[in-house]
C-alpha angles and dihedrals in degrees: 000000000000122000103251088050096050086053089047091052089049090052098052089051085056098048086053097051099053088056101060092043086052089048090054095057100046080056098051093043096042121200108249123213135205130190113221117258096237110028099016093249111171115238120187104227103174088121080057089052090129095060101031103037133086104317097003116139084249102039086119082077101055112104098003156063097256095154103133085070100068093076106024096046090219095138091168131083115315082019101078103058134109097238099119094177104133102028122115130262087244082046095058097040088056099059082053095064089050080051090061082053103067088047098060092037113044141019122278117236110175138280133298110237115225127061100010100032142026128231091271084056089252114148124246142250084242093047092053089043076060096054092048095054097051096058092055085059097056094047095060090033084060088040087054102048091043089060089039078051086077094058109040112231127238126271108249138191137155149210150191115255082236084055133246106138114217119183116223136101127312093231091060084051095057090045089051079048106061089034097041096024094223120148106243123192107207122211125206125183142157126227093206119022128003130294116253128171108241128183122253104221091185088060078088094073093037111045095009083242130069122252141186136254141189107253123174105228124181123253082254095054099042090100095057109124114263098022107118134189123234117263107261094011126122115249097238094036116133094207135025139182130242128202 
């Protein structure tokens, strides 16, 4: 055999070779896959393996629509499912924002044909009732941080009782707390005037109840009617902590 076939022979068993090497590693580091949590878009998260694989803190994500639970935290049987009926409109349009997420983050793969999507990847009466709803939910979302606007809110971190401070909001903490189980202290304080717990009247058209929030009042406006001080806090602290 002459000498450049031989060559040529030697590179194409190379080249083989290669790709079955290459083949075995793809198998034994799978891709893994996510459906979006609203319109049961497909995201490749294999960059995200730590978090959505086996025994990540998101791994009730992985291979399926499970987008109810990002809201509810019922990571467990009907809990992980993409029926959204009976969620309110701040509720929704907060699974929209995780949805943005995913966009910036990871790689788009398709749509998941069923609730969301038909099978020509059109979306669905019950996809658009979603979006609509959303929307709703930013505008009184919008509505409600313009009023709160008026009375600053309080300054807000978190950590772990083990330690490792992150700064971010409480809420969020709260939320790390039901999916990764961890124990989180919350700290409020105010840079100028003193924490107090008000109600959020426009929690009514959001959540359909009314909730609290961390608001910074003045000496002078700390017997105004509703505002309330934390549980174990000092009446003129300016920061308290929240289990």
């Amino acid at each position: 055999m002459a000498r450049g076939a031989r060559l040529l022979l030697l590179l194409a068993f190379l080249a083989a070779l290669l790709a079955v090497l290459l083949q075995l590693y793809r198998l034994r580091k799978p891709k893994l896959w996510t459906l979006d949590e609203l319109s049961s878009s497909v995201f490749d998260v294999t960059k995200g393996r730590s978090h959505y694989g086996p025994g990540g803190g998101y791994h009730h994500f992985a291979g399926r629509d499970a987008s109810r639970a990002f809201v509810s935290g019922n990571f467990t049987g009907d809990g992980l499912t993409d029926f959204l009926q009976g969620l309110s409109s701040m509720e929704v349009n907060s699974i929209v924002d995780w949805r943005k997420m995913y966009f910036e983050k990871y790689i788009y793969a398709g749509k998941l044909v069923g609730r969301y999507y038909d099978k020509q990847g059109n979306p669905t009466k019950y996809l658009k009732g979603v979006e609509v709803k959303a929307k709703r939910g930013a505008q009184l979302l919008e509505k409600q941080k313009n009023e709160e606007a008026k009375i600053p809110s309080c300054n807000s971190k978190w950590s772990e009782q083990e330690g490792g401070e992150v700064s971010t909001l409480c809420t969020m903490a709260f939320l790390l707390k039901r999916i990764l189980s961890v124990a989180p202290i919350c700290l409020v304080w105010c840079d100028t005037g003193y924490p107090r717990l008000v109600r959020r009247p426009g929690d009514i058209a959001l959540t359909g109840k009314v909730n609290q929030r961390c608001a910074c009042f003045q000496e002078e406006e700390l017997n105004k009617p509703g505002v309330v001080v934390y549980e174990g806090c000092d009446y003129l602290s300016t920061s308290c902590k929240v289990n």
